[in-house]
XYZ file of C-alpha atoms in Angstrom:
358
model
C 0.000 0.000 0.000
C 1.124 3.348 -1.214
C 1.734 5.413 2.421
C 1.997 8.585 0.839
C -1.638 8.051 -0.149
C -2.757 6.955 3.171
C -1.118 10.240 4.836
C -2.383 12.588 2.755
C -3.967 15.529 4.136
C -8.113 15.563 2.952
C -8.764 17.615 0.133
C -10.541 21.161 1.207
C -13.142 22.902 -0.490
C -12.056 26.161 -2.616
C -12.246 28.965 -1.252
C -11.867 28.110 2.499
C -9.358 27.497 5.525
C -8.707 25.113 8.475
C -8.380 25.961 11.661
C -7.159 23.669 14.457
C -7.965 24.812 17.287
C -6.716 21.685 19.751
C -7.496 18.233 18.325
C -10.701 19.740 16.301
C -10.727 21.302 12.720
C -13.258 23.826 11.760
C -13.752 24.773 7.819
C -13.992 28.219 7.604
C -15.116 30.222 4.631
C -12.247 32.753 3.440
C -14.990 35.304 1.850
C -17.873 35.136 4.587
C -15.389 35.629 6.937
C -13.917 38.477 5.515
C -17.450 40.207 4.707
C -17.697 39.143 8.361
C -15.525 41.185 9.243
C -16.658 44.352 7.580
C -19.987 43.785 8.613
C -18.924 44.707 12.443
C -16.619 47.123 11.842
C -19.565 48.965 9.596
C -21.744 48.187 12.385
C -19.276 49.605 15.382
C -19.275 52.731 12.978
C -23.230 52.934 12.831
C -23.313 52.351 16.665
C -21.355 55.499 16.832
C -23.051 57.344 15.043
C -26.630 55.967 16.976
C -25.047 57.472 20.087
C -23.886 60.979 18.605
C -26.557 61.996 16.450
C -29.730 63.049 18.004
C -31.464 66.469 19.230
C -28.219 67.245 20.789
C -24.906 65.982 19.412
C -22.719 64.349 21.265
C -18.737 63.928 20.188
C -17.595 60.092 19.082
C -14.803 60.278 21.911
C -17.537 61.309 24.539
C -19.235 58.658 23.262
C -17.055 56.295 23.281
C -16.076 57.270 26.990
C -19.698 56.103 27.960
C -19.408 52.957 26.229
C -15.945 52.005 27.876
C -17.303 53.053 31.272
C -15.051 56.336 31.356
C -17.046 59.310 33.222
C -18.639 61.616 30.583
C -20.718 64.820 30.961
C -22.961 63.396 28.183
C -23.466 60.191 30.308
C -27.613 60.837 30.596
C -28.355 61.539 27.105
C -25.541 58.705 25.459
C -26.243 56.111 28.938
C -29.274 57.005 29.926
C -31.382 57.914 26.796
C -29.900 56.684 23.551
C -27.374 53.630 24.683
C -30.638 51.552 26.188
C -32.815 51.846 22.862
C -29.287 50.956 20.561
C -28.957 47.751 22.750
C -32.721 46.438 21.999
C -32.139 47.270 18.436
C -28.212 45.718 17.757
C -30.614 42.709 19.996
C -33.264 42.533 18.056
C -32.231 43.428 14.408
C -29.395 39.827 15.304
C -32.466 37.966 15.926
C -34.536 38.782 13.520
C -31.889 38.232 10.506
C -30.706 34.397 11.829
C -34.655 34.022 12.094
C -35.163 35.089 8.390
C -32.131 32.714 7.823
C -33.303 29.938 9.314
C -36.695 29.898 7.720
C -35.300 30.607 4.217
C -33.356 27.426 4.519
C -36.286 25.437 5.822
C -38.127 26.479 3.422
C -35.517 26.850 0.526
C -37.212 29.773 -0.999
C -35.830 33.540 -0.851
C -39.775 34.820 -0.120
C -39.900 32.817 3.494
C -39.609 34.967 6.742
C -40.891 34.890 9.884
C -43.211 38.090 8.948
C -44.455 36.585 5.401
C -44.736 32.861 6.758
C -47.238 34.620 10.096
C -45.083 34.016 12.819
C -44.960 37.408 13.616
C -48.389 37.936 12.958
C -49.069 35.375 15.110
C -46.670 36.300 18.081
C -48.310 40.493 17.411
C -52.126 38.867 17.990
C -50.905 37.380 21.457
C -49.407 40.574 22.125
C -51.683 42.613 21.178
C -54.493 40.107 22.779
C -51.875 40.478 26.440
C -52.114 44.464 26.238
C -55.917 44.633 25.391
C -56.958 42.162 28.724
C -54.316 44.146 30.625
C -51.399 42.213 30.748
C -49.042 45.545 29.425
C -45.507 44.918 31.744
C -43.219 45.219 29.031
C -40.947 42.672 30.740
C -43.978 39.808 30.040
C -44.732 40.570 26.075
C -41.444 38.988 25.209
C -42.703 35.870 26.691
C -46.602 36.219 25.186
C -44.990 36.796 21.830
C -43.013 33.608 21.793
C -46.083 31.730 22.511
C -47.974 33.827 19.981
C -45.296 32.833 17.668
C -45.463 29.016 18.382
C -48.446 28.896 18.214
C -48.364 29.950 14.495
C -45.371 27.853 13.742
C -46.928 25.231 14.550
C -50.475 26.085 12.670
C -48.233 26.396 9.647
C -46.196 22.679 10.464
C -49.743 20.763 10.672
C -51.327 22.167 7.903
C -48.051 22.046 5.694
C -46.946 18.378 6.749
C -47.890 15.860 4.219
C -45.505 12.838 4.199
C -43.203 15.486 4.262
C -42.529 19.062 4.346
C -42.763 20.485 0.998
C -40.954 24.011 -0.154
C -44.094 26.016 -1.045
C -46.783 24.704 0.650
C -45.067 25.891 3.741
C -44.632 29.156 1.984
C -48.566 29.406 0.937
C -50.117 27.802 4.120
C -48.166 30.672 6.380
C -49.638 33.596 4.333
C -52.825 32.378 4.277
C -51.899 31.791 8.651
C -50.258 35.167 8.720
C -53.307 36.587 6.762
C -55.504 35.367 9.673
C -53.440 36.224 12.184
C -53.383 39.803 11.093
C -57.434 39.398 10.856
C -57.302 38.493 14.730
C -55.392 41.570 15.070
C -57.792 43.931 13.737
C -60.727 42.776 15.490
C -58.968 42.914 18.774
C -57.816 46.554 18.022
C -61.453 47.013 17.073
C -62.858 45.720 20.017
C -60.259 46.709 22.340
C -60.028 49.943 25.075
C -59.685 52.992 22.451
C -56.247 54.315 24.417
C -54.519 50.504 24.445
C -55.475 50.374 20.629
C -53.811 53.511 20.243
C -50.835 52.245 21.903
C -50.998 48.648 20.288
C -51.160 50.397 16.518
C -47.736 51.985 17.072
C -46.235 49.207 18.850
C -47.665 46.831 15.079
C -45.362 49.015 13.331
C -42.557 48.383 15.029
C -41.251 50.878 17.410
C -37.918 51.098 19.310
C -39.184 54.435 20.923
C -39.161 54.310 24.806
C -37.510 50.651 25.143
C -34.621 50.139 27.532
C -33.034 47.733 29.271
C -36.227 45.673 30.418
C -36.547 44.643 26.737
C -33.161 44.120 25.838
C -32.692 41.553 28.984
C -35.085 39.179 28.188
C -33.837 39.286 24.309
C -29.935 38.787 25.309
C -31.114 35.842 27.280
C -32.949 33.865 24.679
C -29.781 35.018 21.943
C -27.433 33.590 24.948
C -29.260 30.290 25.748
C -29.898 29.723 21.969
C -26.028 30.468 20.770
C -25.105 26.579 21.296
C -27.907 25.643 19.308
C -27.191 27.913 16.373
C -23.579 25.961 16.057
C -25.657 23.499 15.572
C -27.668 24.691 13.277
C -24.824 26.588 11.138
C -23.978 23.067 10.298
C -27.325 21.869 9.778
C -28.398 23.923 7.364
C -26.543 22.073 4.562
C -29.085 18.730 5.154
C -31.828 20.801 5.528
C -31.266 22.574 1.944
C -31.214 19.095 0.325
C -34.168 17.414 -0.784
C -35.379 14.661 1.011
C -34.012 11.476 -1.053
C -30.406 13.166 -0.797
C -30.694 14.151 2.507
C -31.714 10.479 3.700
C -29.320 8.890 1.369
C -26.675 10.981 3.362
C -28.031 9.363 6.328
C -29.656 13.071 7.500
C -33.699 12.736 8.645
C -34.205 16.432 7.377
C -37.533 16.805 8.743
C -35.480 16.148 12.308
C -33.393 19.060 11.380
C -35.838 21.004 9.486
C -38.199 20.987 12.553
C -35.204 22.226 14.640
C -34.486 24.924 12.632
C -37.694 26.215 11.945
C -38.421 25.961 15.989
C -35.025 28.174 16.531
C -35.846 30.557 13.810
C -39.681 31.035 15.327
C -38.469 31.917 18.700
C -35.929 34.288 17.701
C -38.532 36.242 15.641
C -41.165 35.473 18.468
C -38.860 37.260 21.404
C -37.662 40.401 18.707
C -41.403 40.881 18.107
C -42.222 40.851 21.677
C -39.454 43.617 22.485
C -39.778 46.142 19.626
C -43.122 45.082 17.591
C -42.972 43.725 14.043
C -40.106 45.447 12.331
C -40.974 44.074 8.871
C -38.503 42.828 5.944
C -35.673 42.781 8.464
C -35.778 38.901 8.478
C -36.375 38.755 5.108
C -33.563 41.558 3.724
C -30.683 40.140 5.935
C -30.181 36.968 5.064
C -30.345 37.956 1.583
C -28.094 40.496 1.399
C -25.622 38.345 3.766
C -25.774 35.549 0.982
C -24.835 37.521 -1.913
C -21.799 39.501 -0.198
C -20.787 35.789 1.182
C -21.392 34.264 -1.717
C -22.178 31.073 -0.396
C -24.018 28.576 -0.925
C -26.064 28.116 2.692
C -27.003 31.389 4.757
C -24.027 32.887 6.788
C -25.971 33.002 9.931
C -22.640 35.399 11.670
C -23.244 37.500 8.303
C -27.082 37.609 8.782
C -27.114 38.617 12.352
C -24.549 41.762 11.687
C -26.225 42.166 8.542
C -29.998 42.366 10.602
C -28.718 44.010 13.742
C -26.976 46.832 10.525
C -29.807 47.575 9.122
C -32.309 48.193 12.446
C -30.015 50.552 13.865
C -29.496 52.532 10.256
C -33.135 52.391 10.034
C -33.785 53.710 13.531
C -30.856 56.606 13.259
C -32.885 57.824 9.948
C -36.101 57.408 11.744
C -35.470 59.406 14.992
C -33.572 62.097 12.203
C -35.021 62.664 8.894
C -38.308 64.480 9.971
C -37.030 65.934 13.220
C -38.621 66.634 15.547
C -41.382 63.848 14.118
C -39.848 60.526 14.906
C -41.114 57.685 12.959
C -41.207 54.135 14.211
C -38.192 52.293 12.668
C -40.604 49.475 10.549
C -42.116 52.715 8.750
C -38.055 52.834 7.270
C -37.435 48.872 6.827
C -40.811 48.782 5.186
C -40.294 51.535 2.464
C -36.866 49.144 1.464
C -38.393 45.911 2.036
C -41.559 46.125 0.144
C -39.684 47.389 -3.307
C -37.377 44.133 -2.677
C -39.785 42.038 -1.988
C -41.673 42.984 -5.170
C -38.098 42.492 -7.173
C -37.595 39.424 -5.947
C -40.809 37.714 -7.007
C -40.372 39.784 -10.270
C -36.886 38.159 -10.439
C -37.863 34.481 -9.587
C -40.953 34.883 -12.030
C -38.337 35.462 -14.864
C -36.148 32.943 -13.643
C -38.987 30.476 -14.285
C -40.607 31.458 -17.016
C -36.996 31.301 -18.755
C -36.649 28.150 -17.574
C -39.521 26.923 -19.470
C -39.166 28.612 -22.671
């Protein structure tokens, strides 16, 4: 036997690098770590800017005084007033994009997210149903909106699940589940105290206005308990994105994994909705826009969070800024870019089919 043949180091797909770390090798991917890395330096940048820009400006180095701890005549408005709001946003933007990624690998189609597939619609009607009988702590929505969310997930799973899960009758059954969750939500608003429906309209369009620290803990718990199981799932997602003779033939039971995933990506969305509302197209924008900078061929889930937790705080910055001293709630901003996507893409994936079959 040849030994040179036996010793030889396994062959590594283009484009990545080992690392060793100990007696375990991880594959890393040279690109999606790199965009990786811009990501967060783009979003340390942004956070800057969050804290500085507002009705008074503050200077980055005061800023940045507050943030290492340092004592600052600014602390109140950069500590007190602006630093508590960035922290549920950087919180919930993460969320919300390795939801959208998640879900888009389930269901292998660019147009699944937690807010087209009704999870958040269903995790905004338990919300909305907790503040209309009175339950309105802000420190227990988090909680009513994962159940809310659950709840719709699993609607969706039942009514989808036939011998299988298949790609687009997951996609179809949750907008026709999101469409009725959004019903519920309307007759509850109708039907509801005048003053809570006030307050649960602005809180539907996603608003990071008055949220603090009492939001952001419950969030950073969830993200923290749920990091081990996203390693996981950052190497699932490869079994879950092949079909199901493939996958088995691999020896992978993808509905196993598919179920996981989907369950991860609903309580992610489920605890962002329950601390800042329903900030639309985040979960659906992030993942996508992570993909195409990675250029990969599964979701970067590091490159969807930054890319998520990016775009809620720009989004929030021009929202508390471009009609001063009217501040808008930030899913008024991700909506105006999301919808126009949203229509491109099914433009785009019409064309891709109907040139398929020409």
């Amino acid at each position: 036997m040849n030994r040179s043949a036996v010793t030889a180091p396994p062959v590594r797909p283009a484009g990545h690098i080992v690392l060793r770390p100990g007696r375990a090798s991880i594959l890393v991917h040279r690109r999606a770590s790199f965009v990786a890395a811009v990501l967060a330096v783009l979003l340390l940048v942004a956070v800057v800017a969050y804290l500085c820009v507002g009705e008074s400006f503050v200077s980055p180095v005061e800023a940045v005084d507050v943030l290492v701890g340092r004592p600052s005549p600014d602390q109140f408005v950069v500590g007190t007033l602006r630093l508590p709001r960035l922290t549920v946003g950087l919180l919930a933007g993460a969320a919300f994009g390795v939801a959208g990624a998640l879900v888009q690998t389930v269901a292998r189609n660019p147009l699944a997210s937690p807010d087209i597939i009704g999870v958040t619609h269903g995790a905004g009607a338990a919300t909305v149903a907790a503040m209309s009988f009175g339950f309105v702590g802000h420190t227990v929505l988090p909680y009513v909106s994962i159940a809310g969310g659950l709840i719709a997930a699993l609607v969706v799973y039942l009514f989808a699940w036939r011998r299988g899960m298949q790609a687009s009758r997951f996609v179809l059954i949750g907008i026709g589940v999101s469409v009725a969750f959004g019903s519920l939500t309307q007759l509850l608003l109708t039907k509801g105290d005048f003053l809570v429906a006030q307050q649960a309209k602005v809180w539907l369009t996603g608003s990071l206005n008055s949220r603090g620290y009492e939001e952001a803990v419950p969030l950073a718990t969830v993200l923290l308990v749920a990091i081990p199981v996203t390693l996981w799932a950052a190497r699932a997602q490869r079994g879950a994105s092949f079909d199901d003779d493939t996958a088995m033939a691999l020896g992978i039971r993808p509905n196993r994994v598919r179920l996981g995933l989907t369950a991860l990506g609903v309580v992610l969305a489920s605890v962002a909705t329950g601390a800042c509302g329903p900030v639309d197209f985040v979960a659906l924008l992030a993942p996508q826009i992570a993909r195409r900078l990675c250029r990969t061929a599964q979701i970067p889930l590091l490159s969807s969070a930054l890319t998520g937790a990016l775009v809620v705080v720009v989004a929030d910055l021009l929202a508390r800024r471009l009609f001063s001293p009217v501040e808008l709630p930030v899913g008024v901003l991700t909506a105006v870019v999301g919808a126009p996507y949203l229509m491109w893409l099914i433009a785009r994936n019409r064309s891709r089919s109907g040139g398929g079959t020409s």
